[in-house]
Amino acid sequence: MVYDTIIVGGSYAGISAGLQLARACRQILIIDAGQRRNRFADSSHGFLGQDGEHPGTIASKAREQLMAYPTVEWVADTALYAKAEPEGYAIAVGSGQSFTARRLILATGVKDELPALPGLATLWGKKVFHCPYCHGYELNGGMIGVLASSPLAIHQTLMLPDWGPTTLFLNGAFTPDAAQLAQLARRGVTVEAEPVLSIGEDQADITLASGRIIRLAGLFIQPRTRLCSPAGRAARMRTGGRSDR
C-alpha cells in the first residue's frame, strides 16, 4: 500500500499533524518508537487545558482521539531510514519492514544528551531540568542550582532568580568575564567555581570536590539535543533538506 503520508514520530507534533490529515480523509501511517522527550517528567505545565497533567496521559488521550479515524494506522517501531524516490518516500523500520508514501512528515522530536555527572540521569525530569517555565514554579522558591556546560549557562542563570535563590556552578565549563559577573551580582546569583563531583540519588544536592554539599530544591542544566530518529537525518541528506517533495 502507498500511503498519502507517513509521519515519523507519534508524540504531540506527530499526532497533531495526523489529526488534520485524518480529517482531510487522507490515508496516513504513524511510525513511533515511544520515546517522548518528556517521558521522564511526572507532570506537564504551561500547556493550556492540561496544566499539571501527566505527559503520558496527554499523549494517550490524543492518540485515542486520532485512532478513531478509520484512515489512520499506527506502527510501534523505530524508523531507521528514509529514502526519497521518484514518486515519494520509502521508510525502513527496525523490524525489517518497509513502508511507502507520497509525502513524509518528520515529527521525530529531539533527544537530550546530559552532562556526564554521576546521579544526573536518575533525577532528570524530577529534580534536574532545563526549562524554568516548565518546572520552576514547583520548586516553591527553594534553592536553585545551574550546572554550567558552556557559556550559554549565563542566559539560563539570569532567568532563574525569579523562581528562587540561584547558584551558578561553573564546573570548569567557562570563566565569566567582568560584565557577566556584574550581571549575575545584580540578580543576586552566587557563583561557585569549585568542581562538582556528583548529585544526590533522591534530591538535587550537589557534592563539590572538597566534599562540601550544597542542598538544592532543583538543578538546571543545558543538555545537548539531537534528532531522535536516524530516519530524519537520512531523509534530509537524501533530499538536501528540501520541503518541496
Tab-separated table of N, CA, C and O in Angstrom, residues 132-214:
chain	number	residue	atom	x	y	z
A	132	PRO	N	12.899	26.578	33.071
A	132	PRO	CA	12.295	27.133	34.287
A	132	PRO	C	10.798	27.353	34.153
A	132	PRO	O	10.066	27.259	35.148
A	133	TYR	N	10.315	27.633	32.958
A	133	TYR	CA	8.880	27.855	32.788
A	133	TYR	C	8.084	26.565	32.967
A	133	TYR	O	6.920	26.596	33.384
A	134	CYS	N	8.709	25.443	32.669
A	134	CYS	CA	8.043	24.145	32.853
A	134	CYS	C	8.078	23.674	34.302
A	134	CYS	O	7.134	23.029	34.770
A	135	HIS	N	9.153	23.970	35.029
A	135	HIS	CA	9.355	23.341	36.338
A	135	HIS	C	9.725	24.299	37.467
A	135	HIS	O	9.756	23.877	38.635
A	136	GLY	N	9.990	25.558	37.154
A	136	GLY	CA	10.434	26.479	38.200
A	136	GLY	C	9.415	26.721	39.296
A	136	GLY	O	9.756	26.808	40.478
A	137	TYR	N	8.146	26.835	38.945
A	137	TYR	CA	7.103	27.161	39.921
A	137	TYR	C	7.022	26.122	41.028
A	137	TYR	O	6.819	26.449	42.209
A	138	GLU	N	7.176	24.848	40.668
A	138	GLU	CA	7.044	23.754	41.641
A	138	GLU	C	8.199	23.698	42.638
A	138	GLU	O	8.131	22.939	43.616
A	139	LEU	N	9.241	24.478	42.448
A	139	LEU	CA	10.351	24.496	43.406
A	139	LEU	C	10.035	25.365	44.617
A	139	LEU	O	10.812	25.405	45.577
A	140	ASN	N	8.909	26.071	44.563
A	140	ASN	CA	8.384	26.800	45.727
A	140	ASN	C	9.378	27.798	46.326
A	140	ASN	O	9.462	27.964	47.539
A	141	GLY	N	10.139	28.461	45.472
A	141	GLY	CA	11.062	29.471	45.968
A	141	GLY	C	12.286	28.922	46.658
A	141	GLY	O	13.019	29.674	47.319
A	142	GLY	N	12.541	27.606	46.523
A	142	GLY	CA	13.698	26.983	47.168
A	142	GLY	C	14.998	27.288	46.447
A	142	GLY	O	15.030	27.957	45.412
A	143	MET	N	16.084	26.762	46.977
A	143	MET	CA	17.416	26.989	46.406
A	143	MET	C	17.528	26.296	45.052
A	143	MET	O	17.189	25.120	44.901
A	144	ILE	N	18.031	27.054	44.080
A	144	ILE	CA	18.143	26.566	42.700
A	144	ILE	C	19.609	26.575	42.283
A	144	ILE	O	20.347	27.518	42.578
A	145	GLY	N	20.010	25.522	41.582
A	145	GLY	CA	21.359	25.457	41.033
A	145	GLY	C	21.327	25.442	39.515
A	145	GLY	O	20.360	24.961	38.913
A	146	VAL	N	22.371	25.968	38.903
A	146	VAL	CA	22.569	25.858	37.463
A	146	VAL	C	23.945	25.249	37.244
A	146	VAL	O	24.950	25.796	37.704
A	147	LEU	N	24.000	24.111	36.588
A	147	LEU	CA	25.260	23.453	36.284
A	147	LEU	C	25.696	23.867	34.887
A	147	LEU	O	25.043	23.535	33.891
A	148	ALA	N	26.781	24.599	34.799
A	148	ALA	CA	27.233	25.113	33.503
A	148	ALA	C	27.904	24.023	32.676
A	148	ALA	O	28.695	23.232	33.197
A	149	SER	N	27.568	23.992	31.403
A	149	SER	CA	28.294	23.141	30.462
A	149	SER	C	28.878	23.972	29.323
A	149	SER	O	29.646	23.452	28.516
A	150	SER	N	28.516	25.256	29.287
A	150	SER	CA	29.049	26.180	28.286
A	150	SER	C	28.712	27.602	28.743
A	150	SER	O	27.949	27.780	29.702
A	151	PRO	N	29.228	28.625	28.052
A	151	PRO	CA	28.871	30.000	28.411
A	151	PRO	C	27.378	30.303	28.296
A	151	PRO	O	26.900	31.291	28.858
A	152	LEU	N	26.623	29.461	27.581
A	152	LEU	CA	25.176	29.663	27.462
A	152	LEU	C	24.468	29.547	28.812
A	152	LEU	O	23.320	29.971	28.953
A	153	ALA	N	25.159	28.977	29.789
A	153	ALA	CA	24.566	28.861	31.133
A	153	ALA	C	24.248	30.230	31.723
A	153	ALA	O	23.369	30.346	32.590
A	154	ILE	N	24.930	31.272	31.273
A	154	ILE	CA	24.674	32.619	31.778
A	154	ILE	C	23.224	33.019	31.525
A	154	ILE	O	22.534	33.545	32.400
A	155	HIS	N	22.738	32.772	30.330
A	155	HIS	CA	21.355	33.141	29.984
A	155	HIS	C	20.359	32.449	30.909
A	155	HIS	O	19.436	33.084	31.441
A	156	GLN	N	20.545	31.161	31.097
A	156	GLN	CA	19.654	30.388	31.971
A	156	GLN	C	19.730	30.897	33.409
A	156	GLN	O	18.716	31.068	34.089
A	157	THR	N	20.937	31.175	33.868
A	157	THR	CA	21.142	31.614	35.253
A	157	THR	C	20.489	32.962	35.522
A	157	THR	O	19.913	33.174	36.602
A	158	LEU	N	20.555	33.871	34.578
A	158	LEU	CA	19.970	35.194	34.780
A	158	LEU	C	18.449	35.146	34.836
A	158	LEU	O	17.817	36.035	35.417
A	159	MET	N	17.842	34.116	34.273
A	159	MET	CA	16.391	33.960	34.333
A	159	MET	C	15.923	33.416	35.674
A	159	MET	O	14.874	33.813	36.199
A	160	LEU	N	16.680	32.505	36.259
A	160	LEU	CA	16.181	31.675	37.353
A	160	LEU	C	15.945	32.365	38.687
A	160	LEU	O	15.120	31.884	39.481
A	161	PRO	N	16.594	33.464	39.032
A	161	PRO	CA	16.292	34.091	40.317
A	161	PRO	C	14.826	34.505	40.494
A	161	PRO	O	14.379	34.735	41.620
A	162	ASP	N	14.059	34.593	39.411
A	162	ASP	CA	12.628	34.868	39.542
A	162	ASP	C	11.907	33.732	40.260
A	162	ASP	O	10.807	33.924	40.788
A	163	TRP	N	12.526	32.528	40.270
A	163	TRP	CA	11.893	31.363	40.893
A	163	TRP	C	12.532	30.983	42.231
A	163	TRP	O	11.977	30.156	42.954
A	164	GLY	N	13.665	31.544	42.571
A	164	GLY	CA	14.304	31.222	43.848
A	164	GLY	C	15.765	31.627	43.853
A	164	GLY	O	16.353	31.915	42.796
A	165	PRO	N	16.403	31.654	45.047
A	165	PRO	CA	17.830	31.992	45.145
A	165	PRO	C	18.660	31.032	44.293
A	165	PRO	O	18.474	29.814	44.348
A	166	THR	N	19.577	31.574	43.503
A	166	THR	CA	20.237	30.791	42.462
A	166	THR	C	21.753	30.780	42.632
A	166	THR	O	22.367	31.815	42.906
A	167	THR	N	22.337	29.576	42.441
A	167	THR	CA	23.790	29.405	42.435
A	167	THR	C	24.219	28.857	41.090
A	167	THR	O	23.658	27.877	40.593
A	168	LEU	N	25.221	29.481	40.491
A	168	LEU	CA	25.793	29.005	39.235
A	168	LEU	C	27.045	28.203	39.539
A	168	LEU	O	28.011	28.722	40.107
A	169	PHE	N	27.041	26.921	39.172
A	169	PHE	CA	28.197	26.042	39.340
A	169	PHE	C	28.977	26.029	38.015
A	169	PHE	O	28.531	25.436	37.031
A	170	LEU	N	30.123	26.685	38.002
A	170	LEU	CA	30.900	26.804	36.768
A	170	LEU	C	31.465	25.462	36.323
A	170	LEU	O	31.539	25.162	35.132
A	171	ASN	N	31.921	24.653	37.259
A	171	ASN	CA	32.411	23.295	36.992
A	171	ASN	C	33.436	23.245	35.856
A	171	ASN	O	33.486	22.283	35.082
A	172	GLY	N	34.235	24.291	35.735
A	172	GLY	CA	35.281	24.305	34.722
A	172	GLY	C	34.807	24.522	33.304
A	172	GLY	O	35.596	24.441	32.355
A	173	ALA	N	33.514	24.813	33.104
A	173	ALA	CA	32.983	24.948	31.745
A	173	ALA	C	33.414	26.251	31.090
A	173	ALA	O	33.650	26.290	29.880
A	174	PHE	N	33.498	27.322	31.884
A	174	PHE	CA	33.947	28.612	31.363
A	174	PHE	C	34.193	29.531	32.545
A	174	PHE	O	33.849	29.218	33.698
A	175	THR	N	34.790	30.682	32.270
A	175	THR	CA	35.037	31.689	33.292
A	175	THR	C	34.296	32.967	32.907
A	175	THR	O	34.577	33.544	31.844
A	176	PRO	N	33.331	33.407	33.710
A	176	PRO	CA	32.591	34.636	33.380
A	176	PRO	C	33.533	35.838	33.336
A	176	PRO	O	34.464	35.940	34.144
A	177	ASP	N	33.272	36.738	32.397
A	177	ASP	CA	34.061	37.965	32.354
A	177	ASP	C	33.470	38.990	33.326
A	177	ASP	O	32.467	38.720	34.000
A	178	ALA	N	34.079	40.151	33.399
A	178	ALA	CA	33.660	41.156	34.375
A	178	ALA	C	32.218	41.596	34.152
A	178	ALA	O	31.451	41.771	35.117
A	179	ALA	N	31.832	41.769	32.898
A	179	ALA	CA	30.468	42.202	32.605
A	179	ALA	C	29.456	41.140	33.025
A	179	ALA	O	28.389	41.450	33.584
A	180	GLN	N	29.775	39.871	32.781
A	180	GLN	CA	28.868	38.785	33.170
A	180	GLN	C	28.766	38.674	34.686
A	180	GLN	O	27.675	38.464	35.234
A	181	LEU	N	29.896	38.821	35.373
A	181	LEU	CA	29.866	38.772	36.839
A	181	LEU	C	29.012	39.905	37.402
A	181	LEU	O	28.291	39.717	38.394
A	182	ALA	N	29.073	41.063	36.778
A	182	ALA	CA	28.259	42.194	37.229
A	182	ALA	C	26.777	41.899	37.025
A	182	ALA	O	25.948	42.217	37.891
A	183	GLN	N	26.428	41.290	35.892
A	183	GLN	CA	25.039	40.913	35.645
A	183	GLN	C	24.546	39.917	36.694
A	183	GLN	O	23.435	40.042	37.228
A	184	LEU	N	25.368	38.912	36.977
A	184	LEU	CA	24.998	37.895	37.960
A	184	LEU	C	24.834	38.518	39.342
A	184	LEU	O	23.904	38.170	40.082
A	185	ALA	N	25.716	39.437	39.694
A	185	ALA	CA	25.627	40.095	41.000
A	185	ALA	C	24.340	40.900	41.122
A	185	ALA	O	23.694	40.902	42.183
A	186	ARG	N	23.945	41.579	40.049
A	186	ARG	CA	22.708	42.356	40.083
A	186	ARG	C	21.497	41.472	40.298
A	186	ARG	O	20.494	41.907	40.868
A	187	ARG	N	21.578	40.228	39.861
A	187	ARG	CA	20.466	39.279	40.031
A	187	ARG	C	20.591	38.489	41.325
A	187	ARG	O	19.764	37.633	41.621
A	188	GLY	N	21.636	38.765	42.106
A	188	GLY	CA	21.803	38.080	43.381
A	188	GLY	C	22.270	36.653	43.268
A	188	GLY	O	22.088	35.852	44.192
A	189	VAL	N	22.915	36.311	42.150
A	189	VAL	CA	23.368	34.939	41.902
A	189	VAL	C	24.694	34.688	42.613
A	189	VAL	O	25.615	35.511	42.555
A	190	THR	N	24.801	33.532	43.271
A	190	THR	CA	26.062	33.078	43.845
A	190	THR	C	26.824	32.288	42.791
A	190	THR	O	26.248	31.414	42.128
A	191	VAL	N	28.108	32.582	42.627
A	191	VAL	CA	28.931	31.870	41.652
A	191	VAL	C	29.873	30.924	42.393
A	191	VAL	O	30.632	31.334	43.272
A	192	GLU	N	29.800	29.629	42.048
A	192	GLU	CA	30.600	28.602	42.705
A	192	GLU	C	31.582	28.013	41.689
A	192	GLU	O	31.186	27.385	40.707
A	193	ALA	N	32.881	28.243	41.923
A	193	ALA	CA	33.907	27.787	40.975
A	193	ALA	C	34.430	26.388	41.282
A	193	ALA	O	35.059	25.760	40.418
A	194	GLU	N	34.200	25.884	42.472
A	194	GLU	CA	34.735	24.576	42.849
A	194	GLU	C	34.108	23.473	41.999
A	194	GLU	O	32.896	23.476	41.759
A	195	PRO	N	34.885	22.509	41.520
A	195	PRO	CA	34.351	21.441	40.672
A	195	PRO	C	33.277	20.615	41.376
A	195	PRO	O	33.302	20.423	42.596
A	196	VAL	N	32.340	20.124	40.575
A	196	VAL	CA	31.239	19.300	41.074
A	196	VAL	C	31.603	17.830	40.896
A	196	VAL	O	32.030	17.407	39.814
A	197	LEU	N	31.410	17.045	41.969
A	197	LEU	CA	31.700	15.612	41.898
A	197	LEU	C	30.482	14.783	41.522
A	197	LEU	O	30.558	13.870	40.700
A	198	SER	N	29.336	15.075	42.155
A	198	SER	CA	28.154	14.251	41.921
A	198	SER	C	26.914	14.983	42.403
A	198	SER	O	26.991	16.031	43.041
A	199	ILE	N	25.769	14.375	42.095
A	199	ILE	CA	24.492	14.869	42.564
A	199	ILE	C	23.811	13.745	43.333
A	199	ILE	O	24.002	12.563	43.021
A	200	GLY	N	23.024	14.083	44.357
A	200	GLY	CA	22.400	13.080	45.209
A	200	GLY	C	21.458	12.156	44.464
A	200	GLY	O	20.953	12.474	43.387
A	201	GLU	N	21.182	11.003	45.050
A	201	GLU	CA	20.337	9.998	44.406
A	201	GLU	C	18.865	10.368	44.427
A	201	GLU	O	18.115	10.032	43.511
A	202	ASP	N	18.409	11.019	45.507
A	202	ASP	CA	16.994	11.332	45.659
A	202	ASP	C	16.691	12.824	45.572
A	202	ASP	O	15.582	13.219	45.238
A	203	GLN	N	17.652	13.641	45.907
A	203	GLN	CA	17.487	15.090	45.888
A	203	GLN	C	18.592	15.722	45.055
A	203	GLN	O	19.649	15.129	44.861
A	204	ALA	N	18.335	16.937	44.593
A	204	ALA	CA	19.326	17.623	43.764
A	204	ALA	C	20.375	18.297	44.641
A	204	ALA	O	20.556	19.513	44.615
A	205	ASP	N	21.055	17.501	45.445
A	205	ASP	CA	22.103	18.012	46.329
A	205	ASP	C	23.465	17.828	45.654
A	205	ASP	O	23.844	16.725	45.268
A	206	ILE	N	24.196	18.929	45.524
A	206	ILE	CA	25.477	18.926	44.839
A	206	ILE	C	26.606	18.640	45.819
A	206	ILE	O	26.708	19.275	46.869
A	207	THR	N	27.450	17.665	45.490
A	207	THR	CA	28.668	17.410	46.251
A	207	THR	C	29.849	17.969	45.469
A	207	THR	O	30.085	17.595	44.310
A	208	LEU	N	30.597	18.875	46.101
A	208	LEU	CA	31.741	19.521	45.457
A	208	LEU	C	33.025	18.738	45.722
A	208	LEU	O	33.047	17.809	46.532
A	209	ALA	N	34.081	19.097	45.035
A	209	ALA	CA	35.348	18.368	45.119
A	209	ALA	C	35.896	18.310	46.531
A	209	ALA	O	36.533	17.325	46.926
A	210	SER	N	35.631	19.325	47.330
A	210	SER	CA	36.116	19.365	48.708
A	210	SER	C	35.283	18.504	49.650
A	210	SER	O	35.636	18.331	50.815
A	211	GLY	N	34.171	17.969	49.155
A	211	GLY	CA	33.258	17.206	49.991
A	211	GLY	C	32.099	18.045	50.507
A	211	GLY	O	31.156	17.509	51.107
A	212	ARG	N	32.151	19.342	50.275
A	212	ARG	CA	31.071	20.227	50.702
A	212	ARG	C	29.807	19.906	49.923
A	212	ARG	O	29.843	19.660	48.722
A	213	ILE	N	28.671	19.886	50.623
A	213	ILE	CA	27.390	19.575	49.999
A	213	ILE	C	26.517	20.828	50.000
A	213	ILE	O	26.370	21.490	51.030
A	214	ILE	N	25.953	21.141	48.851
A	214	ILE	CA	25.029	22.264	48.729
A	214	ILE	C	23.653	21.700	48.383
A	214	ILE	O	23.477	21.039	47.354
